[in-house]
Amino acid sequence: MPPPAQGTPRQVLIGTLIAALALSLFASRGLQSWADAKGDSALATMIGDSGRAMSDGIDRLGLTGPHDALRRAIRRIESAHWD
């Protein structure tokens, strides 16, 4: 078995930022609706506001394609009748 991969703190930070960016492309709109469903707590409001700001920014940059494609694929799968 090969030894576990090790990285410098800088590599870990860069990997984390890349993963956060990829996740934001797929989940920006979902975060907003998730926070809205959590009620009127201060944390839900803060997350909802942040999610709306992030979603608006991603919309302005035109990067909503991955999220939209994923949603279309899920809807197609859900509408298929699995008999």
GROMACS .gro file of N, CA and C in nm:
model
  249
    1MET      N    1   0.085  -0.117   0.000
    1MET     CA    2   0.000   0.000   0.000
    1MET      C    3   0.091   0.124   0.000
    2PRO      N    4   0.063   0.219  -0.089
    2PRO     CA    5   0.146   0.339  -0.094
    2PRO      C    6   0.124   0.425   0.032
    3PRO      N    7   0.225   0.503   0.065
    3PRO     CA    8   0.209   0.591   0.182
    3PRO      C    9   0.102   0.697   0.155
    4PRO      N   10   0.036   0.746   0.260
    4PRO     CA   11  -0.067   0.848   0.237
    4PRO      C   12  -0.007   0.974   0.177
    5ALA      N   13  -0.086   1.039   0.092
    5ALA     CA   14  -0.041   1.162   0.029
    5ALA      C   15  -0.029   1.271   0.133
    6GLN      N   16   0.072   1.352   0.120
    6GLN     CA   17   0.092   1.464   0.211
    6GLN      C   18   0.108   1.590   0.129
    7GLY      N   19   0.059   1.698   0.183
    7GLY     CA   20   0.070   1.825   0.114
    7GLY      C   21   0.110   1.934   0.211
    8THR      N   22   0.160   2.039   0.157
    8THR     CA   23   0.195   2.154   0.239
    8THR      C   24   0.067   2.228   0.277
    9PRO      N   25   0.073   2.310   0.380
    9PRO     CA   26  -0.047   2.388   0.414
    9PRO      C   27  -0.096   2.473   0.296
   10ARG      N   28  -0.007   2.524   0.217
   10ARG     CA   29  -0.046   2.603   0.100
   10ARG      C   30  -0.123   2.518  -0.001
   11GLN      N   31  -0.078   2.395  -0.025
   11GLN     CA   32  -0.147   2.306  -0.117
   11GLN      C   33  -0.287   2.270  -0.064
   12VAL      N   34  -0.296   2.249   0.066
   12VAL     CA   35  -0.426   2.217   0.125
   12VAL      C   36  -0.520   2.337   0.110
   13LEU      N   37  -0.471   2.457   0.134
   13LEU     CA   38  -0.553   2.577   0.119
   13LEU      C   39  -0.600   2.593  -0.025
   14ILE      N   40  -0.511   2.576  -0.120
   14ILE     CA   41  -0.548   2.590  -0.261
   14ILE      C   42  -0.651   2.483  -0.300
   15GLY      N   43  -0.630   2.361  -0.255
   15GLY     CA   44  -0.727   2.255  -0.283
   15GLY      C   45  -0.863   2.285  -0.223
   16THR      N   46  -0.864   2.338  -0.102
   16THR     CA   47  -0.989   2.373  -0.036
   16THR      C   48  -1.061   2.485  -0.110
   17LEU      N   49  -0.987   2.585  -0.156
   17LEU     CA   50  -1.049   2.695  -0.230
   17LEU      C   51  -1.105   2.649  -0.364
   18ILE      N   52  -1.035   2.560  -0.430
   18ILE     CA   53  -1.085   2.506  -0.557
   18ILE      C   54  -1.211   2.424  -0.533
   19ALA      N   55  -1.211   2.343  -0.428
   19ALA     CA   56  -1.330   2.263  -0.396
   19ALA      C   57  -1.448   2.353  -0.360
   20ALA      N   58  -1.423   2.461  -0.285
   20ALA     CA   59  -1.530   2.554  -0.248
   20ALA      C   60  -1.587   2.622  -0.372
   21LEU      N   61  -1.502   2.658  -0.466
   21LEU     CA   62  -1.549   2.720  -0.590
   21LEU      C   63  -1.634   2.622  -0.671
   22ALA      N   64  -1.588   2.499  -0.682
   22ALA     CA   65  -1.665   2.398  -0.756
   22ALA      C   66  -1.800   2.374  -0.688
   23LEU      N   67  -1.799   2.365  -0.557
   23LEU     CA   68  -1.924   2.344  -0.484
   23LEU      C   69  -2.018   2.462  -0.502
   24SER      N   70  -1.964   2.583  -0.503
   24SER     CA   71  -2.050   2.701  -0.519
   24SER      C   72  -2.116   2.704  -0.656
   25LEU      N   73  -2.049   2.651  -0.757
   25LEU     CA   74  -2.110   2.647  -0.891
   25LEU      C   75  -2.229   2.553  -0.895
   26PHE      N   76  -2.223   2.443  -0.820
   26PHE     CA   77  -2.332   2.346  -0.821
   26PHE      C   78  -2.439   2.374  -0.717
   27ALA      N   79  -2.407   2.448  -0.611
   27ALA     CA   80  -2.501   2.459  -0.500
   27ALA      C   81  -2.541   2.601  -0.463
   28SER      N   82  -2.507   2.699  -0.542
   28SER     CA   83  -2.533   2.837  -0.502
   28SER      C   84  -2.682   2.864  -0.483
   29ARG      N   85  -2.763   2.814  -0.573
   29ARG     CA   86  -2.907   2.837  -0.562
   29ARG      C   87  -2.970   2.751  -0.454
   30GLY      N   88  -2.916   2.634  -0.432
   30GLY     CA   89  -2.968   2.545  -0.330
   30GLY      C   90  -2.945   2.596  -0.189
   31LEU      N   91  -2.834   2.664  -0.167
   31LEU     CA   92  -2.804   2.719  -0.035
   31LEU      C   93  -2.909   2.822   0.006
   32GLN      N   94  -2.948   2.902  -0.086
   32GLN     CA   95  -3.049   3.006  -0.060
   32GLN      C   96  -3.182   2.943  -0.019
   33SER      N   97  -3.229   2.844  -0.092
   33SER     CA   98  -3.358   2.782  -0.058
   33SER      C   99  -3.347   2.700   0.070
   34TRP      N  100  -3.231   2.639   0.095
   34TRP     CA  101  -3.212   2.564   0.219
   34TRP      C  102  -3.222   2.657   0.339
   35ALA      N  103  -3.158   2.773   0.330
   35ALA     CA  104  -3.161   2.869   0.441
   35ALA      C  105  -3.303   2.923   0.461
   36ASP      N  106  -3.376   2.946   0.353
   36ASP     CA  107  -3.513   2.994   0.365
   36ASP      C  108  -3.601   2.892   0.437
   37ALA      N  109  -3.574   2.764   0.419
   37ALA     CA  110  -3.654   2.660   0.482
   37ALA      C  111  -3.621   2.642   0.630
   38LYS      N  112  -3.510   2.698   0.676
   38LYS     CA  113  -3.468   2.681   0.814
   38LYS      C  114  -3.539   2.775   0.912
   39GLY      N  115  -3.617   2.867   0.862
   39GLY     CA  116  -3.693   2.953   0.953
   39GLY      C  117  -3.630   3.091   0.970
   40ASP      N  118  -3.666   3.154   1.081
   40ASP     CA  119  -3.628   3.293   1.102
   40ASP      C  120  -3.515   3.311   1.202
   41SER      N  121  -3.431   3.212   1.221
   41SER     CA  122  -3.321   3.229   1.316
   41SER      C  123  -3.217   3.323   1.256
   42ALA      N  124  -3.134   3.379   1.343
   42ALA     CA  125  -3.031   3.472   1.298
   42ALA      C  126  -2.931   3.403   1.205
   43LEU      N  127  -2.897   3.278   1.237
   43LEU     CA  128  -2.803   3.204   1.153
   43LEU      C  129  -2.862   3.177   1.015
   44ALA      N  130  -2.989   3.136   1.011
   44ALA     CA  131  -3.054   3.109   0.881
   44ALA      C  132  -3.062   3.236   0.798
   45THR      N  133  -3.090   3.349   0.863
   45THR     CA  134  -3.096   3.476   0.791
   45THR      C  135  -2.960   3.512   0.734
   46MET      N  136  -2.854   3.495   0.815
   46MET     CA  137  -2.719   3.527   0.770
   46MET      C  138  -2.678   3.436   0.653
   47ILE      N  139  -2.707   3.306   0.666
   47ILE     CA  140  -2.673   3.213   0.558
   47ILE      C  141  -2.755   3.244   0.433
   48GLY      N  142  -2.883   3.275   0.452
   48GLY     CA  143  -2.968   3.309   0.337
   48GLY      C  144  -2.919   3.432   0.264
   49ASP      N  145  -2.881   3.535   0.340
   49ASP     CA  146  -2.828   3.657   0.277
   49ASP      C  147  -2.698   3.629   0.203
   50SER      N  148  -2.611   3.550   0.266
   50SER     CA  149  -2.485   3.515   0.200
   50SER      C  150  -2.510   3.431   0.075
   51GLY      N  151  -2.604   3.338   0.085
   51GLY     CA  152  -2.637   3.254  -0.031
   51GLY      C  153  -2.694   3.336  -0.146
   52ARG      N  154  -2.780   3.432  -0.114
   52ARG     CA  155  -2.835   3.519  -0.219
   52ARG      C  156  -2.725   3.603  -0.284
   53ALA      N  157  -2.634   3.657  -0.203
   53ALA     CA  158  -2.524   3.737  -0.258
   53ALA      C  159  -2.435   3.651  -0.347
   54MET      N  160  -2.404   3.529  -0.302
   54MET     CA  161  -2.320   3.440  -0.381
   54MET      C  162  -2.391   3.400  -0.510
   55SER      N  163  -2.519   3.368  -0.500
   55SER     CA  164  -2.596   3.330  -0.618
   55SER      C  165  -2.604   3.444  -0.718
   56ASP      N  166  -2.626   3.565  -0.669
   56ASP     CA  167  -2.631   3.682  -0.757
   56ASP      C  168  -2.497   3.703  -0.826
   57GLY      N  169  -2.388   3.687  -0.753
   57GLY     CA  170  -2.254   3.703  -0.811
   57GLY      C  171  -2.227   3.599  -0.918
   58ILE      N  172  -2.266   3.476  -0.892
   58ILE     CA  173  -2.245   3.369  -0.990
   58ILE      C  174  -2.332   3.392  -1.112
   59ASP      N  175  -2.455   3.443  -1.092
   59ASP     CA  176  -2.541   3.479  -1.205
   59ASP      C  177  -2.477   3.588  -1.290
   60ARG      N  178  -2.425   3.692  -1.225
   60ARG     CA  179  -2.362   3.802  -1.298
   60ARG      C  180  -2.243   3.755  -1.380
   61LEU      N  181  -2.170   3.656  -1.328
   61LEU     CA  182  -2.054   3.606  -1.400
   61LEU      C  183  -2.092   3.504  -1.509
   62GLY      N  184  -2.219   3.466  -1.510
   62GLY     CA  185  -2.265   3.369  -1.610
   62GLY      C  186  -2.219   3.227  -1.582
   63LEU      N  187  -2.201   3.193  -1.455
   63LEU     CA  188  -2.149   3.061  -1.420
   63LEU      C  189  -2.256   2.967  -1.365
   64THR      N  190  -2.380   2.988  -1.403
   64THR     CA  191  -2.488   2.904  -1.350
   64THR      C  192  -2.511   2.779  -1.434
   65GLY      N  193  -2.437   2.763  -1.540
   65GLY     CA  194  -2.453   2.648  -1.629
   65GLY      C  195  -2.443   2.513  -1.560
   66PRO      N  196  -2.340   2.488  -1.477
   66PRO     CA  197  -2.332   2.357  -1.411
   66PRO      C  198  -2.452   2.327  -1.322
   67HIS      N  199  -2.498   2.426  -1.248
   67HIS     CA  200  -2.613   2.406  -1.161
   67HIS      C  201  -2.737   2.376  -1.243
   68ASP      N  202  -2.759   2.454  -1.347
   68ASP     CA  203  -2.877   2.434  -1.432
   68ASP      C  204  -2.874   2.298  -1.500
   69ALA      N  205  -2.757   2.255  -1.548
   69ALA     CA  206  -2.745   2.125  -1.614
   69ALA      C  207  -2.773   2.012  -1.515
   70LEU      N  208  -2.723   2.025  -1.394
   70LEU     CA  209  -2.747   1.924  -1.292
   70LEU      C  210  -2.896   1.916  -1.257
   71ARG      N  211  -2.961   2.030  -1.243
   71ARG     CA  212  -3.105   2.032  -1.213
   71ARG      C  213  -3.186   1.969  -1.326
   72ARG      N  214  -3.150   2.000  -1.452
   72ARG     CA  215  -3.222   1.941  -1.566
   72ARG      C  216  -3.206   1.789  -1.566
   73ALA      N  217  -3.085   1.741  -1.539
   73ALA     CA  218  -3.061   1.597  -1.537
   73ALA      C  219  -3.142   1.530  -1.426
   74ILE      N  220  -3.147   1.591  -1.310
   74ILE     CA  221  -3.224   1.534  -1.200
   74ILE      C  222  -3.372   1.531  -1.234
   75ARG      N  223  -3.423   1.638  -1.293
   75ARG     CA  224  -3.564   1.640  -1.333
   75ARG      C  225  -3.596   1.533  -1.436
   76ARG      N  226  -3.505   1.513  -1.533
   76ARG     CA  227  -3.525   1.408  -1.632
   76ARG      C  228  -3.530   1.271  -1.567
   77ILE      N  229  -3.441   1.247  -1.472
   77ILE     CA  230  -3.438   1.118  -1.403
   77ILE      C  231  -3.565   1.100  -1.320
   78GLU      N  232  -3.606   1.206  -1.251
   78GLU     CA  233  -3.728   1.198  -1.170
   78GLU      C  234  -3.853   1.175  -1.254
   79SER      N  235  -3.855   1.232  -1.374
   79SER     CA  236  -3.974   1.218  -1.458
   79SER      C  237  -3.978   1.084  -1.531
   80ALA      N  238  -3.865   1.014  -1.537
   80ALA     CA  239  -3.863   0.881  -1.600
   80ALA      C  240  -3.940   0.785  -1.511
   81HIS      N  241  -4.019   0.703  -1.575
   81HIS     CA  242  -4.099   0.606  -1.500
   81HIS      C  243  -4.020   0.477  -1.490
   82TRP      N  244  -3.976   0.446  -1.371
   82TRP     CA  245  -3.895   0.327  -1.347
   82TRP      C  246  -3.988   0.212  -1.312
   83ASP      N  247  -4.018   0.132  -1.409
   83ASP     CA  248  -4.109   0.018  -1.387
   83ASP      C  249  -4.033  -0.111  -1.384
   0.00000   0.00000   0.00000
